[in-house]
CSV table of C-alpha atoms and ligand atoms in Angstrom, one decimal:
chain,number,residue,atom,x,y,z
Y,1,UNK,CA,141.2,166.1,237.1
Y,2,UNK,CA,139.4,167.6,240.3
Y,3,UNK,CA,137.9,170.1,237.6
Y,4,UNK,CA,136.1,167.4,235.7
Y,5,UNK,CA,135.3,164.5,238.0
Y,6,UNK,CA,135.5,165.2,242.2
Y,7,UNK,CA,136.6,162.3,244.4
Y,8,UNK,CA,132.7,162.1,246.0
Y,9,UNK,CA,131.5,162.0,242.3
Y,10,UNK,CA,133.8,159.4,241.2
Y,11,UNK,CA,133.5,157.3,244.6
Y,12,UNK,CA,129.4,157.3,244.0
Y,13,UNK,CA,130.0,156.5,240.6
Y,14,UNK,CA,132.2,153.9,241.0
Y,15,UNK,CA,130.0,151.8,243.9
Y,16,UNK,CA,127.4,152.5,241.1
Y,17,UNK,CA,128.9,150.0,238.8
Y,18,UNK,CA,128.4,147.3,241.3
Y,19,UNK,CA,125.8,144.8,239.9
Y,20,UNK,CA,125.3,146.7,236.2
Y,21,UNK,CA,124.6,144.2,233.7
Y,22,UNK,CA,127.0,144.5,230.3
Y,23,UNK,CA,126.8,142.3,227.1
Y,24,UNK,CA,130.2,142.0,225.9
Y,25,UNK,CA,130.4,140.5,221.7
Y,26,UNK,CA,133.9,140.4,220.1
Y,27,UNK,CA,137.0,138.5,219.2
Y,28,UNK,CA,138.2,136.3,221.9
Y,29,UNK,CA,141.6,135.3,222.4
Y,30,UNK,CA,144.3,133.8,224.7
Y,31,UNK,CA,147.5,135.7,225.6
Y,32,UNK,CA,150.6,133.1,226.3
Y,33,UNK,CA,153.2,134.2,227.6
Y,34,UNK,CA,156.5,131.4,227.4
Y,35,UNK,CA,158.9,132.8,230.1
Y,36,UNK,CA,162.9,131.8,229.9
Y,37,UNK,CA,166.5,132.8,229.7
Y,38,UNK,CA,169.0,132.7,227.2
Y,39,UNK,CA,172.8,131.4,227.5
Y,40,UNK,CA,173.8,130.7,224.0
Y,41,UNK,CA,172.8,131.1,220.5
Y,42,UNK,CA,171.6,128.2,218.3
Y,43,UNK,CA,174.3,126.2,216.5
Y,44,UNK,CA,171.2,125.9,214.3
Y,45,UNK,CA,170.5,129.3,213.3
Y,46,UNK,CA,171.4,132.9,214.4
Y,47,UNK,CA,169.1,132.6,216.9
Y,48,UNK,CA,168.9,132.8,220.5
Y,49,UNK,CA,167.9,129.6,222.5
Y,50,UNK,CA,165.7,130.1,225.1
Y,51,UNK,CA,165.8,128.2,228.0
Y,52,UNK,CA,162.0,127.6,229.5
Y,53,UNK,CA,161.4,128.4,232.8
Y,54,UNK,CA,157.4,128.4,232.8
Y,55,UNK,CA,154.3,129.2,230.8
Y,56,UNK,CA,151.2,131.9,231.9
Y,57,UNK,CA,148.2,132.7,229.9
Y,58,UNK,CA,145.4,135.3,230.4
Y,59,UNK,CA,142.2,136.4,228.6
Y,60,UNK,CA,142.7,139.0,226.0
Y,61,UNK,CA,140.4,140.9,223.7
Y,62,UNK,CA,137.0,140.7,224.6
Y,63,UNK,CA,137.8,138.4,227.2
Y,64,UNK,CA,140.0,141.1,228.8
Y,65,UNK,CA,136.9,143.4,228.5
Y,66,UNK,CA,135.5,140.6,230.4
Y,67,UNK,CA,137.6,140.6,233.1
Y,68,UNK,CA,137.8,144.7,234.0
Y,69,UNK,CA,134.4,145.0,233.8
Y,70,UNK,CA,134.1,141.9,236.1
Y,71,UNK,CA,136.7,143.4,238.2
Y,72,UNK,CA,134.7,146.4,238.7
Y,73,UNK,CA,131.8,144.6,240.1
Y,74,UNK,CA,129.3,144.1,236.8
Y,75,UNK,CA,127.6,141.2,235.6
Y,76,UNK,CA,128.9,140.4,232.3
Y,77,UNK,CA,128.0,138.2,229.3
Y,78,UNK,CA,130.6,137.4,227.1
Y,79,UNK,CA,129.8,136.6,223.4
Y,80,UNK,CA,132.1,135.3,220.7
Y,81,UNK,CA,133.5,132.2,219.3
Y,82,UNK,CA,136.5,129.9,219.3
Y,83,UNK,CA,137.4,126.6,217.9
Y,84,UNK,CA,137.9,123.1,218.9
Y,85,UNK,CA,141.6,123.2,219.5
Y,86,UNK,CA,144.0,123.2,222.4
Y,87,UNK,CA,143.2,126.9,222.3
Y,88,UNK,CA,139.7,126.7,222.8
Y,89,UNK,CA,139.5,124.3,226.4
Y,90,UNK,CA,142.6,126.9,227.5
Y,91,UNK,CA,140.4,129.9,226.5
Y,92,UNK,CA,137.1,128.1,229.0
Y,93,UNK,CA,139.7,127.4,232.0
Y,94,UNK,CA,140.6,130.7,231.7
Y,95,UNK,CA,137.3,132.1,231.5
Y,96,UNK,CA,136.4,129.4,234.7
Y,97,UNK,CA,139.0,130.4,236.8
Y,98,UNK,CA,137.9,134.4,236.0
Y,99,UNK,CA,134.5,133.3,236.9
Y,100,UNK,CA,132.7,134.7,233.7
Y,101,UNK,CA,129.8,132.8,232.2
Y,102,UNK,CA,131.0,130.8,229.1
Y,103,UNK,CA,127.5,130.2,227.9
Y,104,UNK,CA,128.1,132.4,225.2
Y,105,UNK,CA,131.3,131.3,223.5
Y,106,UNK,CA,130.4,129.5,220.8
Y,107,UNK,CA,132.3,126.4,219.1
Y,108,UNK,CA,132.8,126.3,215.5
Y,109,UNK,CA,134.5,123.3,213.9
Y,110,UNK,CA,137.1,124.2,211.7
Y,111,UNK,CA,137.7,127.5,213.6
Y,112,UNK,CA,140.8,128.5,214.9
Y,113,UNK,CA,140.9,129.5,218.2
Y,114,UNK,CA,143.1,132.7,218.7
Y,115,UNK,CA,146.1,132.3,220.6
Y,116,UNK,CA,149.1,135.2,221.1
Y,117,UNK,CA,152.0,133.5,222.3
Y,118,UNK,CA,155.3,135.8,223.4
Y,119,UNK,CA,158.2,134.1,224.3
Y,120,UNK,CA,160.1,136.7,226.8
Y,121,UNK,CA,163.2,135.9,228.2
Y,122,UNK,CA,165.0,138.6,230.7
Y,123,UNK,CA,161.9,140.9,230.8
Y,124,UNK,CA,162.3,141.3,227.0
Y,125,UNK,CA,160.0,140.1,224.4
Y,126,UNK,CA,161.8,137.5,221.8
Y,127,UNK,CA,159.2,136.8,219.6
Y,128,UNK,CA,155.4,136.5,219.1
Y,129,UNK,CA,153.5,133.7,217.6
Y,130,UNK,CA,149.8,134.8,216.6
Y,131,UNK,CA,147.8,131.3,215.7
Y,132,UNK,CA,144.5,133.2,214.3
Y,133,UNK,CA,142.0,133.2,211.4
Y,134,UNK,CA,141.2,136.7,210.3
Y,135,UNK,CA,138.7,135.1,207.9
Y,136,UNK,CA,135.2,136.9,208.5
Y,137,UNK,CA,132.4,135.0,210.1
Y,138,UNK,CA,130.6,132.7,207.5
Y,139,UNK,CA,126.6,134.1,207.4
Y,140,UNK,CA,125.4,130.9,209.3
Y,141,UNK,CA,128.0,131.2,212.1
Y,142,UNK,CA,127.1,135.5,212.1
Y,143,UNK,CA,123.5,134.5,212.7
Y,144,UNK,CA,124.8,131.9,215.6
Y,145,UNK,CA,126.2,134.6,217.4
Y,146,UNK,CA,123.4,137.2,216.7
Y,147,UNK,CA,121.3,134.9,218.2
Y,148,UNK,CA,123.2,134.2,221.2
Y,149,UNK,CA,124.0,138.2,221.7
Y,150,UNK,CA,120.2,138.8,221.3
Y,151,UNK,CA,119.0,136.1,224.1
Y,152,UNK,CA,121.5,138.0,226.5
Y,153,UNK,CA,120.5,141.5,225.4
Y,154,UNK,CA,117.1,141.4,227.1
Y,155,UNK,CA,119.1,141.2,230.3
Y,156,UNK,CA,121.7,144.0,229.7
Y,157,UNK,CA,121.8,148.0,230.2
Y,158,UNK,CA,124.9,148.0,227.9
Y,159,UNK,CA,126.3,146.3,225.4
Y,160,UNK,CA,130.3,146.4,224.2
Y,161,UNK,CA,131.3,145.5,220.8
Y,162,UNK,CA,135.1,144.6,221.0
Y,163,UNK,CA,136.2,144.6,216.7
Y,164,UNK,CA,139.8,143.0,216.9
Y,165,UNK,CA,139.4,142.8,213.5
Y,166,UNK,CA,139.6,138.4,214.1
Y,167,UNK,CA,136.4,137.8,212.0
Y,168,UNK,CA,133.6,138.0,214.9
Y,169,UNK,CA,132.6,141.3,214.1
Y,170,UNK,CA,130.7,141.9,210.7
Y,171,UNK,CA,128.8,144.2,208.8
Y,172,UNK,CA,126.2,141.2,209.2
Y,173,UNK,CA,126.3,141.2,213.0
Y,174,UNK,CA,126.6,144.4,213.5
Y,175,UNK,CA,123.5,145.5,211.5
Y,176,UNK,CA,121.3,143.2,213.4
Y,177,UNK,CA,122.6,143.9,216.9
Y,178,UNK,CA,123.4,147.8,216.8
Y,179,UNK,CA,119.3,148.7,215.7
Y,180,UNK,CA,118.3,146.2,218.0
Y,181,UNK,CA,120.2,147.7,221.2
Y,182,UNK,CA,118.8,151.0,219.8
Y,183,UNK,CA,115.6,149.6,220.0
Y,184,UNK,CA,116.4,148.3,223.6
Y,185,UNK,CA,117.4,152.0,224.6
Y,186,UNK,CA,120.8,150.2,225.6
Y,187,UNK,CA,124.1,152.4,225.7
Y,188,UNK,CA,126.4,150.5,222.7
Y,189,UNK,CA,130.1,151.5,223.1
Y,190,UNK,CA,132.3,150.0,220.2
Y,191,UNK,CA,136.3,149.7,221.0
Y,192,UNK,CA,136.7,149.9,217.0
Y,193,UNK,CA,139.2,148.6,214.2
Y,194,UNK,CA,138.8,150.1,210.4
Y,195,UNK,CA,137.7,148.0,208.0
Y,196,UNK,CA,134.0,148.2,209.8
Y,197,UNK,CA,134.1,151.4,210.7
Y,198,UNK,CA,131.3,152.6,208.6
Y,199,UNK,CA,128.8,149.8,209.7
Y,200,UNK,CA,129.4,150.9,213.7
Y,201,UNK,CA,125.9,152.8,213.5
Y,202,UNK,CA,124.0,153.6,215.3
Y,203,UNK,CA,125.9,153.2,218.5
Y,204,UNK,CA,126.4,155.8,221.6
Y,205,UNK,CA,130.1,156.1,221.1
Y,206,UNK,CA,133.6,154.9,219.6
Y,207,UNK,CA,136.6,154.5,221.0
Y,208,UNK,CA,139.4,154.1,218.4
Y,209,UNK,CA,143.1,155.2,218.6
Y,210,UNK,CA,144.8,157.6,216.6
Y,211,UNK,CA,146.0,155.2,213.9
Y,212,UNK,CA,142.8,153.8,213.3
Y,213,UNK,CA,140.7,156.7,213.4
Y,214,UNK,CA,143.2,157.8,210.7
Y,215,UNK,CA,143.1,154.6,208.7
Y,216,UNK,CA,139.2,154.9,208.7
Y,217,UNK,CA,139.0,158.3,207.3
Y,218,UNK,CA,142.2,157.6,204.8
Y,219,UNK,CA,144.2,160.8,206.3
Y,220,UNK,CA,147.8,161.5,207.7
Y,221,UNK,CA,147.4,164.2,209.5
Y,222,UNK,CA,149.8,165.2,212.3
Y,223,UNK,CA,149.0,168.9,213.1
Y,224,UNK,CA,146.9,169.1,216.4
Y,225,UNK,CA,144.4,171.1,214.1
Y,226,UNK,CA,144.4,167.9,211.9
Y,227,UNK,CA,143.8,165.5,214.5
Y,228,UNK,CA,140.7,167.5,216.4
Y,229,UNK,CA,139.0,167.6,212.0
Y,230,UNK,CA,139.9,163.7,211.9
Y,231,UNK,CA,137.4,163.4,215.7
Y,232,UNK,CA,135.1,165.5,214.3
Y,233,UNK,CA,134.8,164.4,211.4
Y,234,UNK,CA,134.6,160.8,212.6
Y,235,UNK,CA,131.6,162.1,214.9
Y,236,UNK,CA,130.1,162.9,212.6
Y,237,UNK,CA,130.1,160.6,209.6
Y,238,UNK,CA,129.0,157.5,212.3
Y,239,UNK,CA,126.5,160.0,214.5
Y,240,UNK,CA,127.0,158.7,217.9
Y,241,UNK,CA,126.7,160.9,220.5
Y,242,UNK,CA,130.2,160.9,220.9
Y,243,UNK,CA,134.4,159.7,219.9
Y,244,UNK,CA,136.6,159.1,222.3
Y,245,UNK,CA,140.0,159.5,220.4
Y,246,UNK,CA,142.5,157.4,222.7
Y,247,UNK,CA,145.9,159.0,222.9
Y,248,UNK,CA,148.5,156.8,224.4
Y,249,UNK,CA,150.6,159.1,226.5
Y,250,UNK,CA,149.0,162.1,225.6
Y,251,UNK,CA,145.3,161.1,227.2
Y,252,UNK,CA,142.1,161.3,225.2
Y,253,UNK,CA,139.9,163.6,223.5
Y,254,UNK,CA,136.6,163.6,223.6
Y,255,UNK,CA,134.5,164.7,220.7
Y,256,UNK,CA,130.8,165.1,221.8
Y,257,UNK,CA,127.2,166.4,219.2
Y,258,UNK,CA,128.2,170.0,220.8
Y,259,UNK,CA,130.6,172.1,222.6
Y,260,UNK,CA,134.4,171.9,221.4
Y,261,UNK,CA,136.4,168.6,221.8
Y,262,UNK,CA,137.9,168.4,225.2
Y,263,UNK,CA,141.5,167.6,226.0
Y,264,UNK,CA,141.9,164.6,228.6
Y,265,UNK,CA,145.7,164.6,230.0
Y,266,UNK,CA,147.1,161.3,230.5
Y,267,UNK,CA,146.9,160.1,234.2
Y,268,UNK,CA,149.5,157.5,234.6
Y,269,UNK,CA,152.8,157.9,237.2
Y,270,UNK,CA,154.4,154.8,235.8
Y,271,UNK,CA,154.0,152.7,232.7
Y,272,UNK,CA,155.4,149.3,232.6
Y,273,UNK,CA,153.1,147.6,230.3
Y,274,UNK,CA,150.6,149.6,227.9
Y,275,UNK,CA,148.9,146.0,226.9
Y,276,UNK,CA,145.2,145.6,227.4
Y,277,UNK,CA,144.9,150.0,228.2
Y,278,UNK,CA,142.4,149.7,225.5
Y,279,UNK,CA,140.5,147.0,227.0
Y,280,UNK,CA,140.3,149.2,230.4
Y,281,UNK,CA,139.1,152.3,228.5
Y,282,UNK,CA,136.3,150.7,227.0
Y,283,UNK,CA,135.2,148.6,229.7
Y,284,UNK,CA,135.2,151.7,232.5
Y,285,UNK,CA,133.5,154.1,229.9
Y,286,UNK,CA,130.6,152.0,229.5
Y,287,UNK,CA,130.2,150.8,233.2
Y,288,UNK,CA,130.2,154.6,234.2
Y,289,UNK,CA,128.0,155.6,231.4
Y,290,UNK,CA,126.0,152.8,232.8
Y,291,UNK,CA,125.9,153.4,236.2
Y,292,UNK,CA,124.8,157.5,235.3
Y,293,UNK,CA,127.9,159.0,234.1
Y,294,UNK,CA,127.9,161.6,231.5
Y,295,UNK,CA,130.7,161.1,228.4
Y,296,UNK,CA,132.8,163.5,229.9
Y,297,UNK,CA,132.9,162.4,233.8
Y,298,UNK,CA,132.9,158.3,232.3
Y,299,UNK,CA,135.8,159.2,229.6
Y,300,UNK,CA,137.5,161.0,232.8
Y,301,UNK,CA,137.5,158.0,234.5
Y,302,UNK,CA,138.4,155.4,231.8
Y,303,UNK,CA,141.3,157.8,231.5
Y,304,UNK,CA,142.2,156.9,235.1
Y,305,UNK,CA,141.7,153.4,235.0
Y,306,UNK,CA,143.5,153.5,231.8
Y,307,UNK,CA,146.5,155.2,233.6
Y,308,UNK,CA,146.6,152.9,236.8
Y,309,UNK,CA,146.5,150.1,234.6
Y,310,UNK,CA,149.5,150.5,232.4
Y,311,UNK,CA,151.9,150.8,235.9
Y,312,UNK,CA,150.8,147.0,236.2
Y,313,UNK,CA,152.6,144.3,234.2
Y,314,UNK,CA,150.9,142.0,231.9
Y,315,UNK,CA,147.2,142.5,230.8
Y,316,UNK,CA,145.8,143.5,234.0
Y,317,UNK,CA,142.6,145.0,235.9
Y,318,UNK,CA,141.7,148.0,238.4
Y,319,UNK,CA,140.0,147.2,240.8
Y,320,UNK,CA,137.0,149.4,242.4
Y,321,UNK,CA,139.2,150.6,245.7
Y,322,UNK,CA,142.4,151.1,243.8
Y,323,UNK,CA,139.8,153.6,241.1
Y,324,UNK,CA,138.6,155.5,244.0
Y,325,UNK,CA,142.1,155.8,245.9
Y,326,UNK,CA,143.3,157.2,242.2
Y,327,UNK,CA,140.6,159.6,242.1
Y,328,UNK,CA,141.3,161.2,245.2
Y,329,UNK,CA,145.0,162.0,244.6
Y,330,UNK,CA,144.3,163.1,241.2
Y,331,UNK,CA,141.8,165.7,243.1
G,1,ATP,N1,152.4,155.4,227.8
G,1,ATP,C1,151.3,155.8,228.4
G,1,ATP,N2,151.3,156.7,229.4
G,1,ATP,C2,150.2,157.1,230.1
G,1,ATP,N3,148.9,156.7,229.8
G,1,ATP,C3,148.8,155.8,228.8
G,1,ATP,C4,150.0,155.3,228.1
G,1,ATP,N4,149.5,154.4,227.1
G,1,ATP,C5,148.2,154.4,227.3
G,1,ATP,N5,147.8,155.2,228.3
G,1,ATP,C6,146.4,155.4,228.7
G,1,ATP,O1,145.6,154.4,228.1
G,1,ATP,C7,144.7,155.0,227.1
G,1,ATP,C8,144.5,154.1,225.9
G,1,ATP,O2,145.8,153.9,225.3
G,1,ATP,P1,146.0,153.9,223.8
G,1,ATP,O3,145.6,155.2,223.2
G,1,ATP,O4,147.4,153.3,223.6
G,1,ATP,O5,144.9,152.8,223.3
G,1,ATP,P2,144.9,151.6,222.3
G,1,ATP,O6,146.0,151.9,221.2
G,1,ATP,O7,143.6,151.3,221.9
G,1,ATP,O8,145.5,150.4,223.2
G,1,ATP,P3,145.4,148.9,223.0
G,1,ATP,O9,146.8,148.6,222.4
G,1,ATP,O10,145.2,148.3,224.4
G,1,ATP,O11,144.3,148.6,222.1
G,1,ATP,C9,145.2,156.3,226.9
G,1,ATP,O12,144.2,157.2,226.4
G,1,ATP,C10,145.8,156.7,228.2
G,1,ATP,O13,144.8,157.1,229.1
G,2,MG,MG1,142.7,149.5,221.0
C-alpha cells in the first residue's frame, strides 16, 4: 500500500479525523444476537432446540456508521427513524451506551422498528429473524426527517447517506438534502442499495458492491473488462466525482472523472466476520475525505479499516491507533 498512502500520511490523516463533524441519515436498526447450544432436536418439528445461554445487541446500519465514525474521533449526528416498540427503547440504550446523540431519531407511531435477530448456537448461525417494514417513508414523515437532517447540516463538513433499502431513504429526501449539501459545499458520500440509485445525485461519491452496482445498471457481467464498463458506466450516469466499487476479498476499485480505474487489493490477514465491512468503508472514506484526503489516499484507507475490521467478530470498529499500527506494516 506504501505506494498509495505512506505511514506519515496516513498517521496525519488519521489524527486529522479527530473532531470532524459528519451528518449521518439512513435506516437504523438493531442487530440481536440470541447465543445457545443445541442437545437435541425438537420432538415438535425437525428442528434443532436451542438451549439459551444469553442475548447481545449492537447498532447496525446507520447506527453502525455511527459508531466507526465515532470510534475514529468525529462528531456525529445520526438521523433516521424508528418506532414505538420494544425495538425502539433497545435501539436509544444502545445508542446511550455508544454515546451518540439521539436527537435525531425520530419516533413514528405505527412504525416498525428494525430488529435482526440471529440465533447462533456453537459459533454457527441457526436462523435469522428480520422484524422490519420496507414500506417507503410516507411524504409527511420524509419531510420530518428532512427537516431534522437540515437543522444538523449547518453544523456538518460531511454528510453520509446510508440506503439499507428499510424506507428512510427516498427519492423525496434525497432530492431535498443532496442539492442542499451541494449548496453547503459539504462532501455527500452515499453507501448505496438499487432501487434509488438514479436519485443519488448530485453527491461526491458511491460506494455500492458488486451485486448492486449490477442490479442498478440491469447487467451480469463477470469478465474483469465487464466489471471496470459497469464502474464506469455507473460514474458516469450519477456524475459524482467518483465510485468506489467494493469488492469483498478482492479489495476495491476506484473509478474517478479521469485517469483509469485503480485496483485496491484487499488488506485483511484474517477474516472471521465480514458483517458491518460496509459500514467501515463508508464511514473511513468520508472522515478522510473530510479531514483532506484525496479519493484515492481515503478509499486506501477505508480499504484498511475495512480489512482490520473483518478479523474482529461481530459488527465491530477500528479504532484510530489500531488504523495507524495497520498502516505502518502494510508500508
Ligand atoms: N473476505 C474478505 N477478505 C478481505 N477483505 C474483505 C473481505 N470482505 C470484505 N473485505 C473488505 O471490506 C470491503 C467491503 O466489503 P464488501 O465488498 O463485502 O462490502 P459490502 O458488500 O457492502 O458489505 P456489507 O455486507 O457490510 O454491506 C472490501 O472492499 C474489503 O476491503
Ligand atoms: Mg454494503
Amino acid at each position: 500500500m506504501s505506494a498509495i498512502l505512506a505511514a506519515p500520511r496516513a498517521k496525519d490523516l488519521v489524527r486529522k479525523m479527530t473532531g470532524c463533524r459528519l451528518l449521518v441519515v439512513g435506516d437504523l436498526m438493531v442487530d440481536r444476537f440470541l447465543w445457545g447450544s443445541v442437545h437435541r432436536i425438537s420432538p415438535e418439528a425437525p428442528v434443532p432446540v436451542v438451549h439459551l445461554n444469553s442475548e447481545t445487541s449492537a447498532l447496525g446500519g446507520a447506527g453502525n456508521v455511527g459508531r466507526n465514525l465515532q470510534a475514529l474521533g468525529a462528531t456525529v449526528a445520526l438521523v433516521g427513524v424508528v418506532g414505538q416498540d420494544r425495538g425502539s427503547e433497545e435501539l436509544r440504550r444502545l445508542l446511550k451506551e455508544a454515546e451518540l446523540d439521539d436527537r435525531g431519531v425520530i419516533e413514528l407511531p405505527g412504525r416498525i422498528t428494525t430488529v435482526k435477530s440471529r440465533v447462533i448456537a456453537h459459533q454457527q448461525q441457526v436462523v435469522r429473524i428480520d422484524r422490519e417494514s420496507q414500506e417507503a417513508l410516507s411524504n409527511e414523515s420524509t419531510q420530518k426527517v428532512c427537516d431534522r437532517a437540515l437543522e444538523f447540516l449547518a453544523g456538518a463538513q460531511a454528510v453520509v447517506i446510508s440506503d439499507y433499502d428499510k424506507g428512510v431513504v427516498t427519492p423525496g429526501l434525497l432530492g431535498l438534502l443532496l442539492p442542499a449539501s451541494r449548496k453547503a459545499r459539504l462532501i455527500v458520500a452515499i453507501d448505496p442499495k438499487p432501487p434509488n440509485y438514479k436519485y443519488y445525485t448530485p453527491a461526491t461519491v458511491i460506494t455500492p458492491n458488486l451485486q448492486e452496482a449490477r442490479t442498478m445498471l440491469g447487467s451480469k457481467s463477470h469478465t474483469n473488462q465487464e466489471i471496470l464498463e459497469i464502474g464506469l458506466k455507473l460514474r458516469e450516469t450519477l456524475q459524482c466525482e467518483a465510485v468506489l466499487l467494493t469488492r469483498g476479498e478482492e479489495g476495491m476499485i476506484l473509478f474517478q472523472k479521469s485517469g483509469d480505474p485503480l485496483r485496491i487489493p484487499s488488506y485483511a490477514r484474517e477474516v472471521y466476520d465480514v458483517t458491518g465491512a460496509g459500514d467501515t468503508v463508508i464511514s473511513v472514506l468520508t472522515l478522510a475525505l473530510t479531514a483532506g484526503a484525496s479519493l484515492l489516499e481515503a478509499s486506501s484507507l477505508a480499504n484498511l479499516a475495512a480489512g482490520l475490521v473483518v478479523g474482529k467478530l461481530g459488527t465491530a470498529v477500528v479504532t484510530p491507533e489500531e488504523l495507524i499500527v495497520a498502516s505502518e506494516r502494510s508500508g
